[in-house]
């Protein structure tokens, strides 16, 4: 099974890909050449589809079978249902809708003071409590955002939050730290955006992953974790393999005495 999200494939089998082709590439000879190149590189081509643009109601033509049809509503198609079941949220209608998730709102909230290592466990528990409130319909206050952002300035807290994203609380963590990314300013914004990028990686959400990385690297071009995520993406490392590199984050969560159900 492969998962191709917008323009980035981070699926279960990177050998199976779906490539949207536009403009001059709609010629049959171009389609044949691309399919042959993929096969030569060991990538199995499931189908080649010609479209003018990918949008609801646009006509598609299967290059091989010559069958054709209209593109389904992306928010109600089977892929959207699969996303809703597996990730807890639907498919965005376009990239701009996704970009809003991590675009600064102009609130420019200043992060609170970073906790000491002795206070790291308390800070992580505050994150879990904020996630519970957020998922129960209670928006983060400005004070919540400042406190959570300040917590991320302690590396142990940040890494523990990454570990929470490897559990069944991933979607809640993504929602909370996307909100923090939108509203906070300064170095903590890079930390929050990087967490969103990591969680998007595990969710195979390629478009959100790239957008969150852009926001993180705009704030801190040399951010080490953001650079690691970017490298993993460029090398097309499977999410399960990338998770192995984050074992220390799980260890930190355990050292803090915090148990989060998988």
XYZ file of C-alpha atoms in Angstrom:
262
model
C 0.000 0.000 0.000
C 1.394 3.420 -0.829
C 0.489 6.814 0.513
C 1.025 9.805 -1.751
C 0.112 13.137 -0.180
C 0.018 16.097 -2.565
C 3.556 16.435 -3.967
C 5.391 14.267 -1.447
C 5.325 10.483 -1.248
C 6.205 9.118 2.193
C 4.122 5.990 1.818
C 4.393 2.423 3.012
C 6.100 1.399 -0.231
C 8.142 4.109 -1.885
C 8.401 1.977 -5.041
C 4.744 2.683 -5.886
C 4.162 6.314 -6.772
C 1.556 8.578 -8.261
C 2.963 11.459 -10.283
C 0.718 14.317 -11.444
C 1.723 15.437 -14.941
C 0.941 18.906 -16.282
C 1.343 21.057 -19.375
C 3.739 19.716 -21.986
C 4.022 16.422 -20.147
C 0.497 15.509 -21.246
C 1.875 14.171 -24.568
C 1.755 10.408 -24.914
C 5.468 10.177 -25.694
C 6.299 12.016 -22.487
C 4.057 9.700 -20.477
C 5.692 6.654 -22.036
C 9.171 8.007 -21.372
C 8.423 8.753 -17.724
C 6.804 5.349 -17.170
C 9.799 3.614 -18.760
C 12.236 5.596 -16.620
C 10.328 4.655 -13.463
C 10.332 0.974 -14.397
C 14.054 1.100 -15.193
C 14.639 2.480 -11.715
C 12.677 -0.366 -10.140
C 9.490 1.610 -9.513
C 6.290 -0.153 -10.515
C 3.899 2.143 -12.374
C 0.293 1.440 -11.435
C -1.238 3.824 -13.973
C -0.564 6.976 -15.963
C -3.381 9.483 -15.810
C -3.700 12.610 -17.955
C -5.409 15.654 -16.435
C -5.407 19.388 -17.132
C -5.402 20.081 -13.406
C -6.268 18.187 -10.247
C -9.563 19.597 -8.989
C -13.126 18.478 -8.368
C -15.027 17.858 -11.611
C -11.987 17.938 -13.920
C -11.807 15.217 -16.592
C -9.137 12.508 -16.342
C -8.043 9.969 -18.973
C -6.225 6.718 -18.209
C -3.361 6.611 -20.712
C -3.223 2.799 -20.751
C -6.882 1.747 -20.847
C -8.211 4.934 -22.474
C -10.975 5.021 -19.869
C -11.966 8.417 -18.564
C -14.041 10.104 -15.907
C -14.323 13.091 -13.616
C -12.228 13.723 -10.503
C -14.222 13.119 -7.332
C -14.647 15.697 -4.603
C -11.318 15.360 -2.713
C -13.069 15.928 0.611
C -15.481 12.994 0.193
C -13.514 10.443 -1.828
C -12.305 7.108 -0.330
C -8.835 8.569 0.255
C -10.357 11.326 2.371
C -12.345 8.781 4.374
C -9.172 6.745 4.902
C -7.390 9.877 6.138
C -10.247 10.696 8.501
C -10.205 7.187 9.987
C -6.419 6.783 10.221
C -5.388 10.348 11.124
C -8.491 11.802 12.686
C -8.908 14.592 10.154
C -10.041 14.994 6.589
C -8.209 15.982 3.430
C -7.703 19.694 2.825
C -9.278 21.004 -0.371
C -6.060 22.782 -1.389
C -2.548 23.639 -0.218
C -3.556 27.091 1.032
C -6.045 25.515 3.425
C -3.172 23.453 4.818
C -0.815 26.429 4.938
C -3.209 28.265 7.249
C -2.432 25.607 9.870
C 1.088 26.945 10.366
C 0.916 30.543 9.103
C 1.532 33.217 11.721
C -1.629 35.019 12.783
C 0.192 38.131 13.948
C -0.568 37.452 17.608
C 3.200 37.442 18.292
C 2.866 35.932 21.751
C 6.186 35.865 23.579
C 7.192 32.458 24.897
C 7.369 32.005 28.635
C 10.541 31.177 30.492
C 12.092 27.812 29.683
C 11.674 25.344 32.553
C 14.708 23.855 34.251
C 15.437 20.162 33.769
C 13.990 19.628 37.238
C 10.725 21.102 35.989
C 10.675 19.211 32.689
C 8.203 16.548 33.835
C 5.800 19.226 35.055
C 6.070 21.008 31.703
C 5.310 17.809 29.765
C 2.281 17.111 31.955
C 1.108 20.649 31.187
C 1.337 19.779 27.498
C -0.816 16.669 27.994
C -3.367 18.675 29.978
C -3.501 21.340 27.251
C -4.007 18.622 24.640
C -6.941 17.226 26.618
C -8.545 20.654 26.933
C -7.977 21.461 23.280
C -9.507 18.199 22.050
C -12.497 18.798 24.341
C -13.247 22.033 22.547
C -11.442 24.505 24.794
C -9.117 26.756 22.729
C -5.674 27.606 24.055
C -5.515 30.949 25.834
C -2.629 33.332 25.196
C -1.229 32.278 28.572
C -1.431 28.614 27.514
C 0.432 29.354 24.289
C 3.164 31.268 26.137
C 3.572 28.460 28.676
C 3.669 25.660 26.090
C 6.064 27.597 23.865
C 8.360 28.276 26.802
C 8.402 24.579 27.605
C 9.731 23.797 24.127
C 12.813 25.914 24.838
C 13.942 23.103 27.133
C 15.297 20.375 24.828
C 14.173 17.539 27.094
C 10.619 18.852 27.064
C 10.658 19.289 23.296
C 11.993 15.782 22.729
C 9.439 14.341 25.138
C 6.696 16.071 23.134
C 8.086 14.466 19.972
C 7.793 11.097 21.728
C 4.148 11.855 22.560
C 3.678 12.233 18.819
C 4.711 8.595 18.375
C 1.695 7.479 20.407
C -2.045 7.556 19.930
C -1.992 11.226 21.004
C -0.279 12.332 17.802
C -3.255 14.146 16.300
C -3.948 16.046 19.510
C -0.279 17.073 19.722
C -0.321 18.224 16.097
C -3.406 20.367 16.652
C -1.993 21.992 19.783
C 1.440 22.783 18.363
C 0.052 23.974 15.048
C -1.912 26.483 17.144
C 1.248 27.429 19.053
C 3.115 27.821 15.731
C 0.489 30.247 14.464
C 0.464 32.423 17.567
C 3.941 32.496 19.106
C 6.978 34.443 17.912
C 10.729 34.015 18.233
C 12.827 30.847 18.672
C 9.952 28.910 20.245
C 8.063 29.201 16.966
C 10.771 27.180 15.230
C 10.462 24.506 17.923
C 6.670 24.298 17.586
C 6.778 24.208 13.780
C 9.413 21.472 13.851
C 7.200 19.357 16.095
C 4.352 19.790 13.601
C 6.728 18.722 10.816
C 7.804 15.592 12.698
C 4.207 14.610 13.429
C 3.232 15.251 9.800
C 6.073 12.934 8.756
C 4.637 10.105 10.823
C 1.154 10.816 9.444
C 2.482 10.706 5.843
C 1.150 14.255 5.424
C 3.707 15.467 2.920
C 2.277 18.892 2.160
C 1.891 19.931 5.810
C 5.351 18.503 6.520
C 7.000 20.774 3.953
C 5.043 23.838 5.037
C 5.882 23.321 8.704
C 9.554 22.839 7.800
C 9.514 26.100 5.846
C 8.153 27.936 8.871
C 10.693 26.331 11.214
C 13.660 27.060 8.968
C 12.493 30.610 8.341
C 12.763 31.219 12.092
C 15.914 29.151 12.633
C 17.741 28.086 9.424
C 20.190 25.881 11.329
C 17.673 24.232 13.660
C 19.174 20.753 14.154
C 15.946 18.746 14.412
C 14.396 20.572 11.456
C 17.510 19.832 9.403
C 17.275 16.156 10.383
C 13.635 16.021 9.264
C 14.499 17.753 5.982
C 17.308 15.264 5.364
C 15.014 12.299 6.075
C 12.464 13.723 3.647
C 15.036 14.330 0.913
C 16.382 10.786 1.331
C 12.801 9.414 1.302
C 13.326 7.565 4.565
C 10.225 5.625 5.512
C 8.436 6.950 8.631
C 9.041 3.701 10.525
C 12.780 4.002 9.854
C 12.811 7.664 10.817
C 11.098 6.724 14.074
C 14.135 4.609 14.971
C 16.224 7.789 15.059
C 13.900 9.172 17.727
C 14.351 6.378 20.269
C 16.140 8.837 22.622
C 12.921 10.883 22.738
C 11.014 7.866 24.024
C 13.741 7.321 26.599
C 13.410 10.899 27.836
C 9.652 10.479 28.230
C 10.274 7.324 30.273
C 12.949 9.037 32.385
C 10.447 11.760 33.234
C 8.099 9.085 34.534
C 5.365 9.864 32.015
C 3.411 7.051 30.382
C 1.327 7.795 27.289
C -0.719 4.903 25.837
C 0.297 3.836 22.331
